[in-house]
XYZ file of C-alpha atoms in Angstrom:
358
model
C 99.716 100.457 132.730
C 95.993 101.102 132.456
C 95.285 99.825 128.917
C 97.707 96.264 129.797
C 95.866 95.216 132.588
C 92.790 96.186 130.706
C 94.157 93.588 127.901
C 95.576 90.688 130.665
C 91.906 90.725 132.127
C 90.698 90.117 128.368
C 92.938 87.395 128.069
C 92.265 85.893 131.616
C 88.538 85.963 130.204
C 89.642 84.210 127.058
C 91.629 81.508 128.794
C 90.224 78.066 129.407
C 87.939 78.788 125.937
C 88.074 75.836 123.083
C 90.847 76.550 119.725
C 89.418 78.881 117.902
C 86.700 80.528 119.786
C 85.951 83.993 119.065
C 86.697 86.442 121.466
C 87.513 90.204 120.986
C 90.940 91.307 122.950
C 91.695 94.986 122.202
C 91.011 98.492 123.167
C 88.723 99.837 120.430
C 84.900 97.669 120.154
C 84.213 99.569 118.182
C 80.840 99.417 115.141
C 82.293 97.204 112.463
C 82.287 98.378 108.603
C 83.571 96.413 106.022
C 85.132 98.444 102.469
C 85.198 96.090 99.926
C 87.035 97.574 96.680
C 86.909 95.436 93.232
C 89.212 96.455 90.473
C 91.034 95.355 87.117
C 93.272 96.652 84.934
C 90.835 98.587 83.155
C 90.467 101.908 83.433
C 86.839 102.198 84.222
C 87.539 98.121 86.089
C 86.446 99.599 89.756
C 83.447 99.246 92.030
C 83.108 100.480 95.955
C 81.610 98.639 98.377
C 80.463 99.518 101.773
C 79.304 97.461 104.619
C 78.078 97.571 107.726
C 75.576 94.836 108.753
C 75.575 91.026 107.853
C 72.486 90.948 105.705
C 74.243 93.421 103.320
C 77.455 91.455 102.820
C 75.669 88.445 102.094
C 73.786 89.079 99.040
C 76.988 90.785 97.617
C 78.876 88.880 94.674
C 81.706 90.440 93.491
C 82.240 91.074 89.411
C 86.372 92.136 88.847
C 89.380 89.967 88.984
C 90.849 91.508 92.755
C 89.297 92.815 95.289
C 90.376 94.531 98.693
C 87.873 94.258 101.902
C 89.010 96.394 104.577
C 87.608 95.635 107.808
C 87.382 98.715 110.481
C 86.014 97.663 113.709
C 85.999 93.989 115.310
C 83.234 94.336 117.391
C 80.505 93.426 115.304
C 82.047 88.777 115.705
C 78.597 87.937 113.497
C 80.121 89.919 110.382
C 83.679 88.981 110.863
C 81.831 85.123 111.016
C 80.758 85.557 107.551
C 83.740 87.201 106.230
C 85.828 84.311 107.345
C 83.191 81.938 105.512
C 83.204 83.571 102.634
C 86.774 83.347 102.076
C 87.506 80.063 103.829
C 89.181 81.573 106.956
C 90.576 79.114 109.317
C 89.251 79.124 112.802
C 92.307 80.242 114.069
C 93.061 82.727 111.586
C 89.556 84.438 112.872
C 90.688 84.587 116.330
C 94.346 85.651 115.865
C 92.213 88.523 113.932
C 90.462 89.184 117.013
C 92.904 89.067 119.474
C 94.905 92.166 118.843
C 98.244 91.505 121.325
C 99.356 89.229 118.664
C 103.300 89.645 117.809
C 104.333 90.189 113.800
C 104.113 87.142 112.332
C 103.546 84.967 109.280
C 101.931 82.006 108.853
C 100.702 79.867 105.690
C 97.543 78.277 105.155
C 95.906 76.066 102.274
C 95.002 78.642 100.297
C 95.644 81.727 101.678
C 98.752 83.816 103.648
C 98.092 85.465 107.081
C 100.239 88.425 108.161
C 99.785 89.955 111.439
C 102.090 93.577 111.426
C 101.919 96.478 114.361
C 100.933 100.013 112.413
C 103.319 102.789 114.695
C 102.148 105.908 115.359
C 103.581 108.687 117.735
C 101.383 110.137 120.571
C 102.195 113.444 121.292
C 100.132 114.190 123.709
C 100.878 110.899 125.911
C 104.656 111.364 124.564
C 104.517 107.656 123.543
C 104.648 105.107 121.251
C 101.292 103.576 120.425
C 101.326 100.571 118.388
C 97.937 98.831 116.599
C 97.507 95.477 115.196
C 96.907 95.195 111.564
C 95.661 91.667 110.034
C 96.184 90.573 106.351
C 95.292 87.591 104.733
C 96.678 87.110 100.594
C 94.664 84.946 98.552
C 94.179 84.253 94.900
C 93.386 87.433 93.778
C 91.958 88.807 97.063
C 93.012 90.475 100.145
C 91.547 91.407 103.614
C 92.685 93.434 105.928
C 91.672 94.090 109.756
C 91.866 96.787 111.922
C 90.962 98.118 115.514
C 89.942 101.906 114.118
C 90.194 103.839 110.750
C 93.975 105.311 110.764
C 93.767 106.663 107.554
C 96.883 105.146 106.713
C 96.107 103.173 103.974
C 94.141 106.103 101.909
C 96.645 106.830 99.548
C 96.300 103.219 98.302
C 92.691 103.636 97.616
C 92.961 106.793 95.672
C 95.537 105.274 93.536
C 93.137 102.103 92.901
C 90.719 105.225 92.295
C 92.407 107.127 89.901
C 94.252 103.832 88.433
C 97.471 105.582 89.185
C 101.027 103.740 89.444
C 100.987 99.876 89.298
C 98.570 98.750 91.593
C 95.738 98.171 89.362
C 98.405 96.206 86.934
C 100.073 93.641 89.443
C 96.866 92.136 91.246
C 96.600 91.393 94.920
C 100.024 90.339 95.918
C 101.554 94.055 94.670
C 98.577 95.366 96.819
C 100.167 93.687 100.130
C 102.935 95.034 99.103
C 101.632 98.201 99.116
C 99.924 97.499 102.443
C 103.680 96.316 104.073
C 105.200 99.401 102.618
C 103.103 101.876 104.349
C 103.342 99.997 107.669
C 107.276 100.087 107.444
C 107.557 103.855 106.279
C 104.866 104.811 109.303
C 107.735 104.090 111.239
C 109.784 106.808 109.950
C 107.646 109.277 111.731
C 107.945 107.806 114.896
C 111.884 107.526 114.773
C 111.756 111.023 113.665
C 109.398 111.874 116.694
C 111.820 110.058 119.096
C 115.252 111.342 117.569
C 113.519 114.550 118.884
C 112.775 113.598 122.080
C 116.472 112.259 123.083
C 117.542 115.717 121.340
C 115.884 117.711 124.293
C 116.659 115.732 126.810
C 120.472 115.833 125.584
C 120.146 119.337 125.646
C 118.333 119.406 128.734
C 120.725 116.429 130.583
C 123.921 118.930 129.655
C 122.395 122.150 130.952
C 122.409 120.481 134.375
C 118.512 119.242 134.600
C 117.050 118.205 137.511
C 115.875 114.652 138.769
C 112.682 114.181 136.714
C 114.926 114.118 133.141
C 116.040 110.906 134.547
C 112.455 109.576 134.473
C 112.046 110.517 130.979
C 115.185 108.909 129.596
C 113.685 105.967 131.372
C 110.132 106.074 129.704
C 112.204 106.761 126.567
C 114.444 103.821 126.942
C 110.947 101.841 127.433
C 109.214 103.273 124.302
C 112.184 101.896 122.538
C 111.756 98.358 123.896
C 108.045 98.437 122.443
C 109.795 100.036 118.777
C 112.242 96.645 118.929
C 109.810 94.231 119.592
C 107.692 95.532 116.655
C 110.536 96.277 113.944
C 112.695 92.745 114.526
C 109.600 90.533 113.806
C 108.442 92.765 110.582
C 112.066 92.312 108.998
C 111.454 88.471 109.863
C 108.430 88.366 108.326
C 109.622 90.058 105.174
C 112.520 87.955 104.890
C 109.452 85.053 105.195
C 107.454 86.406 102.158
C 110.759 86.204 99.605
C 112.154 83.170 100.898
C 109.377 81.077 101.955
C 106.319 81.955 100.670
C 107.590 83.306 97.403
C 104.788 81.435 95.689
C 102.363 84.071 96.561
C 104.400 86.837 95.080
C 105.055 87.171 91.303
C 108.704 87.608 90.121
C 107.478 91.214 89.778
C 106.598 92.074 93.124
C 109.330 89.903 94.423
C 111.368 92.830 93.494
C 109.608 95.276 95.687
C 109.557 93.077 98.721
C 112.900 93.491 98.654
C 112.791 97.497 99.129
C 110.124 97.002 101.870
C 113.136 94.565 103.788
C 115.663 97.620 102.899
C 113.281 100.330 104.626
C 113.066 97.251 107.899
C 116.498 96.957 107.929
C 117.404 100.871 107.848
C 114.427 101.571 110.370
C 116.388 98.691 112.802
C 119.782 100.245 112.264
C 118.001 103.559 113.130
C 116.415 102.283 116.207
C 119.648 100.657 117.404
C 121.246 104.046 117.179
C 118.621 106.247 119.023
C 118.385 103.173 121.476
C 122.535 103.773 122.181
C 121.969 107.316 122.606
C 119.267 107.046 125.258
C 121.247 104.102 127.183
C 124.033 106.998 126.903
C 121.867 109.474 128.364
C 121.728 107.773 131.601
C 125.445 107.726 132.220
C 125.863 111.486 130.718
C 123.235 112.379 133.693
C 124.870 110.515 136.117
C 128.506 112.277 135.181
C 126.770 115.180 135.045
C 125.781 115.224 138.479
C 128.849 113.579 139.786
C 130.761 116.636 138.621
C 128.248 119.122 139.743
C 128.646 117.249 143.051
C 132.302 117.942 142.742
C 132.508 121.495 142.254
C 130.204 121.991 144.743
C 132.088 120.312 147.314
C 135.359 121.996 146.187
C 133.714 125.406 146.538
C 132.168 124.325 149.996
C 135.869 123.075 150.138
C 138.238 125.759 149.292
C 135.455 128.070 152.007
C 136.139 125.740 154.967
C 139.781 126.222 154.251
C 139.744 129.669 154.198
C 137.802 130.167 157.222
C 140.701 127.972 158.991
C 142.987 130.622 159.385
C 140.685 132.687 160.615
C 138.467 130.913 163.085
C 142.643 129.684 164.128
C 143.001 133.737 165.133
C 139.488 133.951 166.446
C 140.139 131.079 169.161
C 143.470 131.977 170.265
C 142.077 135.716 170.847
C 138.891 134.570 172.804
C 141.061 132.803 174.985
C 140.390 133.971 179.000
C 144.013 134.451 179.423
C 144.590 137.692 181.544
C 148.416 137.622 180.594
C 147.906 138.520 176.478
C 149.995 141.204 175.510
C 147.566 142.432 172.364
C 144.463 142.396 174.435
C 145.999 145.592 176.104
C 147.010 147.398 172.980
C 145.335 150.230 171.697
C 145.127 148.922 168.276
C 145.220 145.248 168.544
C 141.650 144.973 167.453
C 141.835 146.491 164.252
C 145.104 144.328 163.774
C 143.452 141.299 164.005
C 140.828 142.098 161.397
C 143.630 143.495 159.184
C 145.616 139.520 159.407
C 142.371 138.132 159.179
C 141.049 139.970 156.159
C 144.528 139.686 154.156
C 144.697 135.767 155.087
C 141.361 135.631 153.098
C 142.270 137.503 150.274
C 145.503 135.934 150.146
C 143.704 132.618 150.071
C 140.974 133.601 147.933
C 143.105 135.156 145.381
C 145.188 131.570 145.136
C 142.799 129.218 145.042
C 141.076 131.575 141.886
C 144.955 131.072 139.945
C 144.955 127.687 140.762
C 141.453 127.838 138.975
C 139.751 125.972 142.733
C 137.327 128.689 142.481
């Protein structure tokens, strides 16, 4: 609850400001350094870039065919400024960039795509989901990306543009947002796997009888799976956007693996639907759980009242102040009465256990 009013008070700040003013809203402000990665299809066709101040980017002219600047950090607004001049950024595009509670979209511009996708990760420690914007704009043979922090999820890519391996260097920038999309979406795999866990436990915990704080888990679990909708639904959206309507920025090639990406959204939804069914299920397995705990404990506390009937019956009419009771007299009328009372309860006892009531 912490980090959302944190974000709310960032956007109360931003509110009332002009279209397309820039103003950071997110949780990491933290030092801005731009990657910048040039490559061809050429085996020897790459060049890395690093960048962490204004002056250096703006001397910097790039020499192969595609190039890749990653963007880790959005504090530094100067550097993000010149980016978006350099590549003839919209306004808007710029502060969508910088305003990190964007939802997974897709939008087209003149000359250039903009793709706004949540990267997943599990939290073990907080034993949530925790979900970070990830900005991506497809030109003409470039590509820039934005994040919060270094995740290291896109490192693979770069040592494939490294080592030239697989198709990357071959299919230009639009196979590299593929690429990009594809490691998003699979991310996600890990943090179905992390949750398929979690309701695992807690089934195991819900039928061993658990106590009252499981039901505050399934809760926070049935929560964490809100947050996992509202990020998958709008990525399958957006991929379904990219073949259908803005199929001019993909070649017939990469078309092709688009396609797979929207296969890996679709099976991560029908995944998610499933774990979400189990965890709404969890609730009313707890609740029958208890109600039949309940019940055998009132039939035990049940069958004991009954037993004790008889005998607190015997107990009364014997502590009676009646001087006229023939028993009270008789030698052995004490031991008699423990005798009745001790075979009623066995009696009892012993049908109650073969009509299984005990």
């Amino acid at each position: 609850m912490g980090k959302k009013r944190r974000l709310l008070r960032q956007m109360a700040d931003k509110a009332g400001l002009p279209p397309g003013s820039l103003h950071y809203v997110g949780e990491h402000a933290s030092q801005t350094l731009a990657t910048l990665i040039e490559y061809g299809p050429g085996e020897q066709d790459l060049r890395e870039t690093c960048f962490s101040s204004l002056e250096q980017g703006k001397g910097f002219n790039p020499t192969y065919p595609t190039l890749w600047l990653n963007v880790h950090g959005l504090g530094n607004i100067d550097l993000l400024q010149e980016v978006g001049r350099r590549f003839g950024l919209h306004p808007l595009t710029l502060e969508d960039i910088l305003n990190t509670t964007q939802r997974t979209k897709v939008e087209a511009y003149e000359h250039y795509l903009f793709i706004v996708a949540k990267l997943g990760r599990f939290d073990a420690a907080q034993g949530c989901v925790v979900n970070e914007q990830i900005a991506i704009v497809l030109g003409r043979g470039w590509v820039l990306t934005f994040q919060e922090q270094a995740s290291g999820t896109f490192s693979q890519i770069r040592e494939h543009l490294r080592k030239g391996a697989g198709q990357v260097r071959k299919l230009g920038a639009d196979y590299l947002v593929y690429a990009l999309l594809d490691k998003i979406v699979d991310r996600y795999f890990g943090v179905l796997e992390a949750l398929g866990e979690q309701v695992e436990a807690l089934e195991d915990e819900v039928s061993e009888g658990a106590h009252i704080g499981v039901l505050k888990r399934i809760h926070a679990l049935r929560r964490e799976m809100l947050y996992l909708r509202r990020a998958l639904w709008p990525m399958r959206e957006v991929l379904n956007s990219l073949q259908r309507d803005d199929a001019d920025y993909f070649g017939a090639e990469t078309q092709i693996y688009l396609r797979d990406v929207y296969d890996h959204a679709v099976h991560l939804i029908e995944a998610q639907e499933m774990l979400r069914d189990l965890v709404g299920g969890l609730t009313d397995f707890y609740m029958s759980n208890q109600g039949n705990r309940l019940n055998r404990e009132m039939r035990m506390l049940t069958v004991i009242a009954t037993i004790f009937m008889p005998l607190t019956f015997i107990v009364g009419v014997y502590g009676m102040n009646f001087d006229h009771m023939p028993e009270l007299h008789w030698r052995y009328g004490y031991y008699l009465v423990w005798a009745l009372m001790g075979a009623i309860g066995i009696g009892m006892g012993w049908f109650f256990w073969r009509r299984r009531w005990l």
